[in-house]
XYZ file of C-alpha atoms in Angstrom:
384
model
C 5.317 1.195 -13.019
C 8.321 -0.961 -14.329
C 8.046 -3.947 -11.946
C 10.905 -5.729 -14.215
C 13.437 -3.156 -13.636
C 12.632 -2.197 -9.864
C 13.510 -5.965 -9.527
C 16.714 -5.996 -11.638
C 17.773 -3.173 -9.596
C 16.946 -4.720 -6.443
C 17.478 -8.661 -6.758
C 19.957 -9.756 -3.927
C 22.806 -11.345 -6.070
C 24.546 -13.278 -2.888
C 21.363 -15.682 -2.803
C 20.998 -18.138 -5.755
C 19.440 -21.696 -5.935
C 17.681 -23.957 -3.852
C 19.722 -24.160 -0.857
C 19.488 -21.099 1.393
C 20.196 -21.525 5.195
C 21.221 -19.214 7.814
C 24.753 -18.788 6.790
C 23.488 -17.346 3.575
C 21.371 -14.939 4.975
C 23.577 -13.614 7.968
C 25.715 -11.048 5.835
C 22.967 -9.372 4.762
C 21.333 -9.254 7.981
C 24.390 -7.341 9.077
C 23.696 -5.490 6.322
C 20.393 -4.458 7.100
C 20.961 -3.359 10.658
C 21.910 -0.191 9.692
C 18.266 0.259 8.327
C 16.124 -1.509 9.493
C 15.408 -3.876 13.400
C 17.030 -7.009 13.348
C 16.940 -8.946 16.108
C 16.969 -12.789 17.713
C 13.774 -14.310 18.258
C 14.619 -17.235 19.569
C 16.373 -20.626 18.653
C 15.516 -24.002 16.908
C 15.558 -27.668 18.389
C 19.439 -27.400 17.538
C 19.890 -24.334 18.959
C 20.515 -22.274 15.479
C 19.028 -18.905 15.571
C 15.774 -17.572 14.309
C 15.972 -13.892 12.843
C 13.358 -11.449 12.896
C 13.758 -8.077 10.619
C 11.514 -5.212 11.301
C 11.009 -2.164 8.673
C 8.477 0.540 8.343
C 6.999 2.619 11.081
C 3.204 2.745 9.325
C -0.072 1.697 11.551
C -0.696 -1.184 8.956
C 1.222 -4.058 10.165
C 2.233 -7.312 7.775
C 3.798 -10.361 9.160
C 5.617 -12.536 6.811
C 7.570 -15.924 7.440
C 9.424 -17.812 4.912
C 11.074 -21.478 5.383
C 8.832 -23.110 7.751
C 9.857 -25.854 5.634
C 13.641 -25.726 5.410
C 13.680 -26.849 1.811
C 11.151 -23.907 0.870
C 13.755 -21.301 -0.339
C 12.731 -19.423 -3.404
C 10.331 -17.194 -1.068
C 13.122 -16.129 1.249
C 15.225 -15.351 -1.492
C 12.299 -12.692 -3.042
C 12.146 -11.483 0.717
C 15.649 -10.134 0.416
C 15.093 -8.884 -3.088
C 12.300 -7.032 -1.595
C 14.228 -5.729 2.112
C 16.911 -4.443 -0.881
C 14.032 -2.452 -2.885
C 12.898 -0.881 0.944
C 16.636 -0.075 1.995
C 17.406 1.810 -1.466
C 14.744 4.255 -1.063
C 12.914 4.925 -3.828
C 9.408 7.233 -3.722
C 7.192 4.127 -3.872
C 9.506 2.421 -0.867
C 9.259 5.651 1.049
C 5.261 5.127 0.752
C 5.120 1.601 1.804
C 7.298 2.341 4.928
C 5.199 5.167 6.221
C 2.230 3.184 5.547
C 3.161 -0.226 6.690
C 5.375 -1.883 9.633
C 6.464 -5.170 8.585
C 7.693 -8.295 10.679
C 9.737 -11.129 9.194
C 11.198 -14.120 9.497
C 13.006 -15.234 6.803
C 13.852 -18.373 7.975
C 11.617 -20.335 10.349
C 13.107 -23.462 10.509
C 16.826 -23.008 10.217
C 17.897 -26.831 11.186
C 15.561 -28.143 8.303
C 17.439 -25.315 5.910
C 20.932 -26.479 6.859
C 19.368 -30.271 6.601
C 17.521 -29.288 3.167
C 14.546 -30.986 4.346
C 10.573 -30.012 5.097
C 10.307 -31.112 8.546
C 12.462 -29.544 11.292
C 15.342 -31.339 13.849
C 12.447 -33.322 15.165
C 10.624 -34.500 12.226
C 7.976 -32.624 12.731
C 6.183 -30.850 10.165
C 5.832 -27.027 11.446
C 2.837 -26.861 9.419
C 1.019 -29.610 10.989
C 1.690 -28.235 14.646
C -0.617 -24.706 15.055
C -2.605 -26.671 17.742
C -0.622 -28.772 19.549
C 2.651 -26.307 19.528
C 5.050 -28.876 20.360
C 8.230 -28.019 18.346
C 10.205 -24.782 19.575
C 9.847 -22.805 16.555
C 6.019 -23.266 15.911
C 5.868 -21.814 19.845
C 8.424 -18.569 18.551
C 6.034 -18.339 15.438
C 3.002 -17.966 17.733
C 4.660 -15.921 20.238
C 5.350 -13.597 17.374
C 2.231 -13.352 16.043
C 0.490 -12.636 19.395
C 3.457 -9.880 20.126
C 2.963 -8.335 16.705
C -0.551 -8.137 16.415
C -0.671 -8.095 12.458
C -3.341 -6.563 10.303
C -2.466 -9.379 7.911
C 0.083 -12.573 7.554
C 1.831 -13.854 3.998
C 2.913 -17.541 4.914
C 5.218 -18.168 2.017
C 6.240 -21.626 0.862
C 7.618 -23.781 -2.426
C 5.323 -26.081 -4.297
C 6.096 -29.244 -6.308
C 6.916 -29.415 -10.440
C 3.428 -31.709 -10.168
C 1.238 -29.123 -10.108
C -0.404 -27.575 -12.841
C -3.273 -25.099 -13.658
C -6.076 -24.962 -16.405
C -7.670 -27.131 -19.017
C -4.436 -27.171 -21.099
C -2.358 -27.263 -18.067
C 0.347 -25.125 -18.036
C 2.572 -25.341 -14.647
C 1.684 -23.180 -10.958
C 4.364 -20.906 -11.245
C 2.803 -19.218 -8.573
C -0.304 -20.272 -6.082
C -2.132 -18.529 -3.899
C -4.564 -19.348 -0.926
C -6.868 -17.585 1.558
C -7.282 -20.037 4.028
C -11.039 -21.257 5.164
C -11.403 -20.560 8.884
C -13.913 -22.976 9.323
C -14.816 -26.288 8.061
C -17.921 -24.889 6.247
C -15.010 -22.532 4.354
C -17.295 -19.626 5.056
C -16.490 -16.280 3.832
C -16.376 -13.360 6.461
C -14.828 -9.900 6.555
C -11.629 -11.335 7.536
C -11.301 -14.040 4.569
C -12.772 -11.384 2.351
C -9.748 -8.972 2.811
C -7.288 -11.740 1.974
C -9.069 -12.797 -1.163
C -9.205 -9.339 -2.764
C -5.784 -9.061 -2.129
C -4.882 -12.472 -3.946
C -7.567 -11.052 -6.647
C -4.899 -7.750 -7.306
C -1.762 -9.969 -7.435
C -3.294 -12.467 -9.735
C -4.173 -9.779 -12.192
C -0.770 -8.188 -11.876
C 0.784 -11.663 -12.572
C -1.423 -12.334 -15.646
C 0.714 -9.465 -17.030
C 3.841 -11.911 -16.957
C 2.710 -15.335 -16.419
C -0.568 -15.785 -18.360
C -2.174 -18.833 -17.224
C 0.301 -19.847 -14.718
C -1.053 -18.831 -11.566
C -2.885 -20.961 -9.593
C -5.604 -21.586 -6.701
C -5.150 -24.037 -3.723
C -7.745 -26.447 -2.124
C -9.557 -24.591 0.856
C -10.128 -27.254 2.650
C -9.904 -26.558 6.265
C -7.492 -27.965 8.884
C -7.053 -26.162 12.216
C -3.432 -27.849 12.100
C -2.016 -25.388 9.592
C -0.837 -22.702 10.515
C -2.512 -20.247 7.946
C -6.164 -21.913 9.000
C -5.117 -20.946 12.342
C -4.625 -17.288 11.878
C -7.322 -16.728 9.817
C -9.656 -18.351 12.069
C -7.848 -15.947 14.885
C -9.320 -13.268 12.665
C -6.460 -11.994 10.696
C -6.669 -11.923 7.065
C -3.855 -14.712 5.758
C -2.539 -15.619 2.473
C -0.585 -18.576 1.701
C 2.224 -18.054 -1.071
C 3.464 -20.857 -3.160
C 6.119 -20.303 -5.508
C 6.227 -23.036 -8.004
C 7.833 -24.026 -11.243
C 8.817 -21.960 -14.525
C 10.008 -23.366 -17.604
C 13.204 -24.756 -17.452
C 13.459 -22.863 -13.652
C 14.479 -25.606 -11.191
C 16.894 -22.814 -9.141
C 13.607 -21.066 -9.180
C 15.583 -17.798 -10.111
C 12.513 -16.571 -12.198
C 9.956 -17.562 -9.741
C 11.419 -15.425 -7.571
C 10.754 -12.534 -9.362
C 6.991 -13.270 -9.645
C 7.297 -13.832 -5.924
C 8.461 -9.882 -5.856
C 5.800 -8.950 -8.542
C 3.112 -10.716 -5.920
C 4.692 -8.833 -2.414
C 5.051 -5.370 -4.256
C 1.365 -5.828 -5.790
C -0.207 -6.787 -2.432
C 1.073 -3.932 -0.885
C 0.282 -1.496 -3.197
C -3.377 -2.726 -3.042
C -3.324 -2.626 0.618
C -1.856 0.951 0.863
C -4.462 1.789 -2.063
C -7.273 0.752 0.088
C -9.279 -1.199 -2.807
C -9.965 -3.942 -0.536
C -13.463 -2.612 0.318
C -14.620 -3.876 -2.915
C -15.988 -7.635 -3.380
C -13.716 -9.706 -5.591
C -14.483 -13.523 -4.773
C -15.874 -14.212 -8.301
C -12.255 -12.834 -9.527
C -10.568 -14.993 -6.549
C -12.787 -18.047 -7.558
C -12.109 -17.749 -11.293
C -8.107 -18.502 -10.671
C -8.185 -22.009 -11.299
C -7.362 -24.736 -9.191
C -4.093 -26.532 -9.035
C -4.382 -30.085 -10.342
C -1.643 -32.690 -9.980
C -0.915 -33.022 -13.816
C 2.941 -32.937 -14.425
C 6.076 -34.835 -14.673
C 9.418 -33.265 -14.822
C 10.290 -35.907 -17.955
C 7.857 -38.373 -20.061
C 9.389 -40.514 -22.515
C 6.497 -41.273 -25.671
C 6.148 -43.974 -27.514
C 8.621 -46.488 -26.480
C 9.181 -50.265 -27.058
C 9.375 -52.494 -23.941
C 8.919 -56.328 -22.888
C 6.423 -56.857 -20.972
C 5.724 -60.495 -19.914
C 7.926 -61.619 -23.124
C 5.707 -59.824 -25.022
C 6.909 -56.311 -26.948
C 4.616 -53.673 -26.457
C 4.333 -49.927 -26.897
C 3.904 -47.166 -24.064
C 4.656 -44.015 -22.098
C 7.057 -43.785 -18.776
C 8.061 -40.728 -16.485
C 10.730 -39.822 -14.334
C 10.664 -37.510 -11.913
C 13.666 -35.262 -9.938
C 14.470 -35.613 -6.457
C 16.189 -32.927 -4.839
C 19.132 -34.115 -3.034
C 21.609 -32.102 -0.884
C 25.358 -32.887 -2.306
C 28.052 -30.534 -0.583
C 26.299 -27.863 0.354
C 24.433 -27.772 -3.169
C 21.318 -29.189 -3.926
C 21.099 -31.351 -7.175
C 18.670 -33.144 -9.035
C 18.516 -36.454 -9.651
C 15.606 -38.039 -11.888
C 14.321 -41.690 -11.190
C 11.476 -43.412 -12.959
C 8.251 -42.939 -11.594
C 5.048 -44.134 -13.543
C 4.694 -46.504 -16.589
C 1.626 -46.424 -18.626
C -0.681 -44.388 -21.051
C -0.246 -41.446 -18.773
C -3.506 -40.042 -19.847
C -3.981 -36.901 -18.961
C -0.627 -36.230 -17.200
C 2.057 -34.157 -18.930
C 5.771 -33.507 -18.714
C 7.849 -30.011 -18.307
C 10.069 -31.964 -21.189
C 8.553 -34.393 -23.412
C 10.525 -36.986 -25.514
C 9.335 -38.613 -28.459
C 11.557 -42.604 -28.297
C 9.804 -43.252 -32.075
C 9.322 -46.588 -31.234
C 12.747 -47.541 -30.445
C 13.419 -50.031 -27.886
C 14.334 -49.448 -24.016
C 17.526 -50.989 -22.299
C 18.024 -50.138 -18.567
C 21.658 -49.507 -17.631
C 21.527 -53.133 -16.101
C 20.490 -54.598 -19.162
C 16.803 -55.081 -18.405
C 14.081 -54.186 -21.396
C 11.449 -52.871 -18.786
C 11.844 -49.879 -17.153
C 11.507 -50.204 -13.404
C 9.679 -47.768 -10.530
C 12.576 -46.141 -8.588
C 15.259 -46.747 -10.590
C 17.532 -44.257 -12.079
C 16.892 -42.547 -15.146
C 19.890 -44.197 -16.847
C 19.199 -45.847 -19.986
C 19.275 -46.507 -23.982
C 16.288 -46.124 -26.275
C 17.303 -47.885 -29.478
C 20.954 -48.662 -29.804
C 22.635 -44.976 -30.104
C 20.243 -42.398 -27.629
C 21.697 -42.495 -24.210
C 19.705 -41.002 -21.277
C 21.906 -40.115 -18.293
C 19.909 -38.731 -15.081
C 17.107 -38.309 -17.523
C 18.158 -36.327 -19.964
C 19.504 -37.817 -23.769
C 23.427 -36.843 -23.616
């Protein structure tokens, strides 16, 4: 099966980049009303609608939600790519729609999406609110869960560019977790099902991004929604969309999330989940914080009136500007940087550092605008 061709035929072209809000998806929801059931399930703190989409009429129910963190939009794009595939109705799409009923909340946190923040309008992290249920969005998510009575839950997120996998680290382009359901991190039949689906999704992704699939730490936290739903005996899978080389808009990563969703559905549909794939799951390397966006090597600085050679790193901060997300580089660490890697690494060949204000020493949290030597000018972390 040619997943590349399937994805290319169904990619939702109107969704692009990191800034995805209700305004971007509402025209798409209007189109989907002709095929699927589209509803308004409730409202956010700021009274923005939280939409639901029900697709399929099968006996196996899968509950999917995205953007409970408002600035984590990659999986939302992939969900609409998937809905286009299901709507376009080829043989596999018909099989899925006959076997599954999907209930999707594409943007759980529309206030955070519009503000491009992780938290909601009350500055609460919805993924730490599964016990208190202090926020209307958290209450809505739980009510949908209880009403739909899913057989599986897919909890969709983005992860930062700092994560890598493997001993010779590659970026963690996609990561998964079958959350623990207790402090002992035991594996029961419920968690086993989530583990088996992840093992199959990883097997598919290794054909496209070998060595770039990670596994999140499974320490138990009942305040997290995935841990809560796993403890309520519903197999729950955390999806994390991460960095792919030069893909800060996450347009390549959305494709791999689509591949993961497709292969996950296929795995459940073909009922291969009776197998024990614990070993395959734990063979997926655990995420490690090992990356900076930019590392500058062998640069001369003046430290306490002494010349020395060192390395330093810059990291992008995502800033909402004029309804678009821009990436601003700030100096984040200075020193040997042993064990750290850059998504881009620049050899400064021992030339001298000079900041924009004339300092000969990089300062943490300064904008990454500087000179290396007399002729190499860097603006926003990049050489121009």
